[in-house]
Amino acid sequence: MAPNSMRESVPVTKSLNTIYDSASLPSQEQRWAGLRHKFSNLYGKAPDFVARSPGRVNIIGEHIDYSLYDVLPMAIEADVIIAVAVSDASKDGAKVTIANVNSNKFTSNEFAVPAGGQIDIDASSHEWTNYFKAGLRAALSLMESRDSALSPKSMSVLVDGTVPSGGGLSSSAAFVCASALAVLHANSPEPIPKKDLVELAIVSERAVGVNSGGMDQAASVFSIRGDAVSVSFSPELHAEPIAFPKMEPPVTFMIAQSFVAADKHVTGPECYNLRVVECTLAAEYIAAHLKLKLEDDSAPLGQSLRGLQNAYYSSEHAPAKSTHPSDEDKLTTMVQLVQDTLTAHAGYTREEIAEALQTSVPQLEKRYMTKFPVRASRFLLRQRALHVSEEAIRVSKFKALLKAPPGDHADDALLRKLGGLMNETQTSCREVYQCSCPELDELCAIAREAGAYGSRLTGAGWGGCTVHLVPMGKVESVRAAWEEKYYRRKFPDITEERLREAIVASEPGQGSVMWALLMFLMEVLADRVLQC
């Protein structure tokens, strides 16, 4: 990713080997051919293009993106692909006809597109097409802000996804990103800036009831094959690649599915959304205690712990400017600030928080708990803020190790340090942020015992997936240990196909792309002409 990558457009490809590695290319070619064939059978015409966005695995930086701290994810091969045929709107207006390759599970739908693109979305219904609607609504809103005379196109759509739902690999972000990309391309031939796509996808997912921080969308769009992507959110969205040092034998990341569903849209009021509210209230509480003014920022609820840090270091409380504290120094100060200010280990009631913020309980609930409702009697502000600050320190250390690894013949030392940081994250997620579960803990323990350097949950938690830093020579040992000690014991009737889906060894994958059918057909035709 070049220095000007934030201004780069989503790439348009005519070859699947730019997306997938050689091992999976044959099966992916069959999958994409099947998508085009089913589309033609369903709609009586070929698709004009295919929009594709992948899932992601977060290597380190869990639950801190919505507090606007840096994270380090990578794209994976599992993805959502959307085939689209475009047509002019009829005299009755534009409409979208949408179907899924898995028609037994996901029923087809058709809906009109209002002139302003403001489609109603019932976030409580958990209807699968809500994700496409959210991407469509945000994309059309962006386009109409630039061209008030825009007339939305009608679209015939067929969706296929391989990112497991509820697995912690961001199936919803992949779907929303691919949907927004499809709508943008259908309504304009102009190149689509990656940054625009990410920003509108973040807004889109919030429309279906999730306080998304932005990491998932940024990883899905900005990633390039072979590198992790460092994503920062303050002072604005930015992404840059970070390469892994060349090692022998090479290191890989393994992803293991717990098969505990973790649908954050369903569990949000007590889990994901509650953590967003607790982090926001922690920032507000400390700011009120220190009489700091928090500026509005891009966090889901408008204020963040990163905003608190910025306010603190712009105030009279900060150390003398001549000391030039590093980012880690600032975060260490934030940890101390949390420990000194948020002293109620058992949490805070609504009444206690309202008093500290000099507001009423109804006003508190209206401001922080209405847009995304939560269920809690006490709010664990201390624990949530501690995790965020300490996890941000771990991310900083992880990136520093990748950028300046130890000298020659020090691969093992580097991997142990990286793995140790991942293990610390898992401990914090389990004991401080309380977003793990027994199954995730068990998968991590088994992997470490079998040779993994580092193991932790990835994604929202409360189920879903784990990610593991594993030397290539230990991949089969870890796989066998999981099969014997976890999958065969918990799921005695598990099939070989299900086992293959459960465990994935992955290198960093490619982010969002457009696949242009016309370019592909022209290339095939040219090849045939040359052969003649």
Short mmCIF file of C-alpha atoms in Angstrom, two decimals, residues 81-315:
data_model
loop_
_atom_site.label_atom_id
_atom_site.label_comp_id
_atom_site.label_asym_id
_atom_site.label_seq_id
_atom_site.Cartn_x
_atom_site.Cartn_y
_atom_site.Cartn_z
CA ILE A 81 -19.40 -11.75 -3.72
CA ILE A 82 -22.36 -9.97 -5.30
CA ALA A 83 -23.26 -10.37 -8.99
CA VAL A 84 -25.24 -7.45 -10.42
CA ALA A 85 -27.06 -6.57 -13.63
CA VAL A 86 -28.03 -2.94 -14.00
CA SER A 87 -31.01 -1.43 -15.84
CA ASP A 88 -32.69 1.96 -16.08
CA ALA A 89 -35.54 2.62 -13.69
CA SER A 90 -39.06 2.12 -15.05
CA LYS A 91 -41.71 4.83 -15.01
CA ASP A 92 -42.66 3.54 -11.55
CA GLY A 93 -39.12 4.11 -10.28
CA ALA A 94 -36.08 2.00 -9.48
CA LYS A 95 -36.29 -1.38 -7.80
CA VAL A 96 -33.90 -4.02 -6.47
CA THR A 97 -34.49 -7.73 -6.90
CA ILE A 98 -32.17 -9.68 -4.62
CA ALA A 99 -31.55 -13.40 -4.17
CA ASN A 100 -28.98 -15.60 -2.43
CA VAL A 101 -27.15 -18.65 -3.73
CA ASN A 102 -28.25 -20.37 -0.51
CA SER A 103 -31.93 -19.87 -1.31
CA ASN A 104 -33.11 -22.46 1.23
CA LYS A 105 -31.79 -20.33 4.09
CA PHE A 106 -32.10 -16.83 2.63
CA THR A 107 -35.33 -16.02 0.83
CA SER A 108 -35.44 -13.72 -2.20
CA ASN A 109 -36.80 -10.22 -1.91
CA GLU A 110 -37.77 -7.25 -4.04
CA PHE A 111 -38.15 -3.64 -2.96
CA ALA A 112 -38.58 -0.20 -4.48
CA VAL A 113 -35.86 2.42 -4.25
CA PRO A 114 -37.33 5.84 -3.33
CA ALA A 115 -36.08 8.85 -5.26
CA GLY A 116 -33.99 9.98 -2.29
CA GLY A 117 -32.70 6.48 -1.59
CA GLN A 118 -34.04 6.60 1.98
CA ILE A 119 -35.09 2.98 2.31
CA ASP A 120 -36.70 1.96 5.58
CA ILE A 121 -34.62 -0.55 7.55
CA ASP A 122 -36.10 -2.37 10.53
CA ALA A 123 -32.96 -3.09 12.57
CA SER A 124 -34.95 -5.32 14.94
CA SER A 125 -35.99 -7.79 12.24
CA HIS A 126 -32.50 -9.24 11.46
CA GLU A 127 -33.62 -9.75 7.86
CA TRP A 128 -30.60 -10.70 5.73
CA THR A 129 -31.38 -8.15 3.02
CA ASN A 130 -31.08 -5.34 5.60
CA TYR A 131 -27.33 -5.40 5.01
CA PHE A 132 -27.75 -4.76 1.31
CA LYS A 133 -30.35 -2.07 2.01
CA ALA A 134 -27.97 -0.38 4.45
CA GLY A 135 -25.17 -0.33 1.88
CA LEU A 136 -27.55 0.92 -0.79
CA ARG A 137 -28.98 3.70 1.36
CA ALA A 138 -25.56 5.04 2.39
CA ALA A 139 -24.14 4.77 -1.15
CA LEU A 140 -27.05 6.62 -2.74
CA SER A 141 -26.94 9.27 -0.02
CA LEU A 142 -23.26 9.89 -0.78
CA MET A 143 -23.86 10.04 -4.52
CA GLU A 144 -26.87 12.35 -4.25
CA SER A 145 -24.87 14.73 -2.05
CA ARG A 146 -22.57 15.11 -5.06
CA ASP A 147 -25.23 15.01 -7.77
CA SER A 148 -28.71 16.10 -6.75
CA ALA A 149 -30.08 15.02 -10.14
CA LEU A 150 -29.04 11.40 -9.63
CA SER A 151 -31.66 8.88 -10.76
CA PRO A 152 -31.03 5.51 -9.08
CA LYS A 153 -30.69 2.45 -11.30
CA SER A 154 -32.65 -0.76 -10.95
CA MET A 155 -30.54 -3.76 -9.96
CA SER A 156 -30.82 -7.53 -10.22
CA VAL A 157 -28.63 -9.01 -7.49
CA LEU A 158 -27.33 -12.46 -6.51
CA VAL A 159 -25.28 -12.88 -3.32
CA ASP A 160 -22.87 -15.62 -2.26
CA GLY A 161 -20.92 -15.56 0.99
CA THR A 162 -18.33 -17.83 2.60
CA VAL A 163 -17.68 -15.80 5.77
CA PRO A 164 -19.40 -17.71 8.60
CA SER A 165 -22.15 -15.70 10.27
CA GLY A 166 -21.57 -15.16 13.98
CA GLY A 167 -18.01 -16.47 13.66
CA GLY A 168 -16.22 -13.27 14.60
CA LEU A 169 -14.79 -12.80 11.10
CA SER A 170 -17.00 -9.84 10.16
CA SER A 171 -19.50 -11.40 7.79
CA SER A 172 -21.76 -8.37 8.23
CA ALA A 173 -19.00 -5.88 7.35
CA ALA A 174 -18.03 -7.94 4.29
CA PHE A 175 -21.67 -7.96 3.14
CA VAL A 176 -22.19 -4.24 3.74
CA CYS A 177 -18.91 -3.28 2.05
CA ALA A 178 -19.67 -5.45 -0.97
CA SER A 179 -23.23 -4.08 -1.13
CA ALA A 180 -22.14 -0.45 -1.00
CA LEU A 181 -19.45 -1.15 -3.60
CA ALA A 182 -22.02 -2.78 -5.90
CA VAL A 183 -24.45 0.14 -5.61
CA LEU A 184 -21.74 2.75 -6.22
CA HIS A 185 -20.51 0.94 -9.34
CA ALA A 186 -24.03 0.32 -10.64
CA ASN A 187 -24.89 4.01 -10.48
CA SER A 188 -21.65 5.57 -11.68
CA PRO A 189 -18.72 4.48 -13.86
CA GLU A 190 -16.33 6.60 -11.81
CA PRO A 191 -13.55 4.93 -9.77
CA ILE A 192 -14.53 4.33 -6.15
CA PRO A 193 -12.09 5.71 -3.54
CA LYS A 194 -11.36 3.17 -0.82
CA LYS A 195 -11.72 5.77 1.92
CA ASP A 196 -15.21 6.75 0.71
CA LEU A 197 -16.28 3.11 0.67
CA VAL A 198 -15.01 2.49 4.20
CA GLU A 199 -16.62 5.59 5.67
CA LEU A 200 -20.03 4.93 4.18
CA ALA A 201 -19.84 1.23 5.11
CA ILE A 202 -19.24 2.19 8.75
CA VAL A 203 -22.36 4.35 8.70
CA SER A 204 -24.24 1.58 6.89
CA GLU A 205 -23.66 -1.07 9.52
CA ARG A 206 -24.80 1.26 12.27
CA ALA A 207 -28.13 1.41 10.40
CA VAL A 208 -28.67 -2.29 11.14
CA GLY A 209 -28.22 -1.82 14.87
CA VAL A 210 -24.51 -2.19 15.59
CA ASN A 211 -22.22 0.45 17.12
CA SER A 212 -19.49 -0.40 14.62
CA GLY A 213 -16.08 1.13 15.27
CA GLY A 214 -14.72 0.87 11.73
CA MET A 215 -11.97 -1.73 11.94
CA ASP A 216 -13.97 -4.42 10.16
CA GLN A 217 -14.81 -2.23 7.19
CA ALA A 218 -11.29 -0.79 6.92
CA ALA A 219 -9.72 -4.26 6.92
CA SER A 220 -12.20 -5.50 4.33
CA VAL A 221 -11.50 -2.64 1.93
CA PHE A 222 -7.89 -1.53 2.47
CA SER A 223 -6.11 -4.88 2.82
CA ILE A 224 -3.62 -6.07 0.23
CA ARG A 225 -2.32 -9.61 -0.14
CA GLY A 226 0.62 -10.50 2.06
CA ASP A 227 0.45 -7.68 4.62
CA ALA A 228 -1.45 -6.83 7.75
CA VAL A 229 -3.08 -3.41 7.69
CA SER A 230 -2.61 -0.91 10.48
CA VAL A 231 -5.81 1.11 10.82
CA SER A 232 -6.00 4.36 12.78
CA PHE A 233 -9.05 6.54 13.37
CA SER A 234 -7.67 9.70 14.94
CA PRO A 235 -7.40 12.45 13.84
CA GLU A 236 -8.97 10.77 10.77
CA LEU A 237 -9.27 7.38 9.13
CA HIS A 238 -5.90 6.13 7.87
CA ALA A 239 -4.54 2.75 6.80
CA GLU A 240 -1.03 1.55 6.07
CA PRO A 241 0.46 -1.89 5.36
CA ILE A 242 2.80 -3.59 7.77
CA ALA A 243 4.76 -6.54 6.39
CA PHE A 244 5.68 -9.57 8.46
CA PRO A 245 9.41 -10.27 8.66
CA LYS A 246 10.62 -13.10 6.41
CA MET A 247 11.21 -16.16 8.54
CA GLU A 248 12.33 -19.74 7.99
CA PRO A 249 10.24 -21.74 8.51
CA PRO A 250 7.53 -19.19 7.74
CA VAL A 251 4.95 -18.24 10.31
CA THR A 252 1.23 -18.42 9.69
CA PHE A 253 -2.01 -17.52 11.41
CA MET A 254 -4.53 -20.22 12.17
CA ILE A 255 -8.20 -19.44 12.73
CA ALA A 256 -10.38 -21.84 14.70
CA GLN A 257 -14.16 -21.63 14.89
CA SER A 258 -15.71 -22.39 18.29
CA PHE A 259 -19.15 -23.06 16.76
CA VAL A 260 -20.62 -20.86 19.48
CA ALA A 261 -22.74 -18.34 17.60
CA ALA A 262 -21.94 -14.75 18.50
CA ASP A 263 -24.46 -12.62 16.66
CA LYS A 264 -23.74 -9.14 17.99
CA HIS A 265 -26.98 -7.85 16.46
CA VAL A 266 -28.91 -10.16 18.81
CA THR A 267 -26.71 -10.00 21.92
CA GLY A 268 -25.75 -6.34 21.51
CA PRO A 269 -27.80 -4.89 24.42
CA GLU A 270 -25.86 -6.98 26.96
CA CYS A 271 -22.58 -7.45 25.12
CA TYR A 272 -21.20 -5.46 22.20
CA ASN A 273 -23.34 -2.33 22.34
CA LEU A 274 -23.10 -2.25 26.12
CA ARG A 275 -19.29 -2.18 25.89
CA VAL A 276 -19.50 0.78 23.50
CA VAL A 277 -21.70 2.65 25.96
CA GLU A 278 -19.46 1.77 28.93
CA CYS A 279 -16.32 3.01 27.12
CA THR A 280 -18.06 6.26 26.17
CA LEU A 281 -19.34 6.81 29.70
CA ALA A 282 -15.87 6.10 31.11
CA ALA A 283 -14.46 8.89 28.95
CA GLU A 284 -17.25 11.27 29.95
CA TYR A 285 -16.92 10.42 33.65
CA ILE A 286 -13.17 11.08 33.76
CA ALA A 287 -13.57 14.24 31.69
CA ALA A 288 -16.19 15.54 34.11
CA HIS A 289 -13.95 14.70 37.08
CA LEU A 290 -11.04 16.65 35.55
CA LYS A 291 -13.29 19.38 34.13
CA LEU A 292 -12.16 18.62 30.58
CA LYS A 293 -14.21 19.46 27.48
CA LEU A 294 -14.45 16.52 25.09
CA GLU A 295 -14.65 17.43 21.42
CA ASP A 296 -17.12 15.59 19.22
CA ASP A 297 -15.39 12.87 17.22
CA SER A 298 -16.17 9.96 14.90
CA ALA A 299 -16.83 7.41 17.65
CA PRO A 300 -20.27 5.75 17.57
CA LEU A 301 -21.68 7.97 20.33
CA GLY A 302 -19.67 11.08 19.51
CA GLN A 303 -17.05 10.92 22.30
CA SER A 304 -14.28 8.41 22.96
CA LEU A 305 -11.43 7.42 25.24
CA ARG A 306 -9.02 8.60 22.53
CA GLY A 307 -10.81 11.94 22.63
CA LEU A 308 -10.28 11.98 26.40
CA GLN A 309 -6.56 11.39 25.87
CA ASN A 310 -6.40 14.25 23.37
CA ALA A 311 -8.26 16.58 25.73
CA TYR A 312 -6.01 15.63 28.65
CA TYR A 313 -2.82 16.34 26.71
CA SER A 314 -4.20 19.69 25.58
CA SER A 315 -5.03 20.73 29.13
#
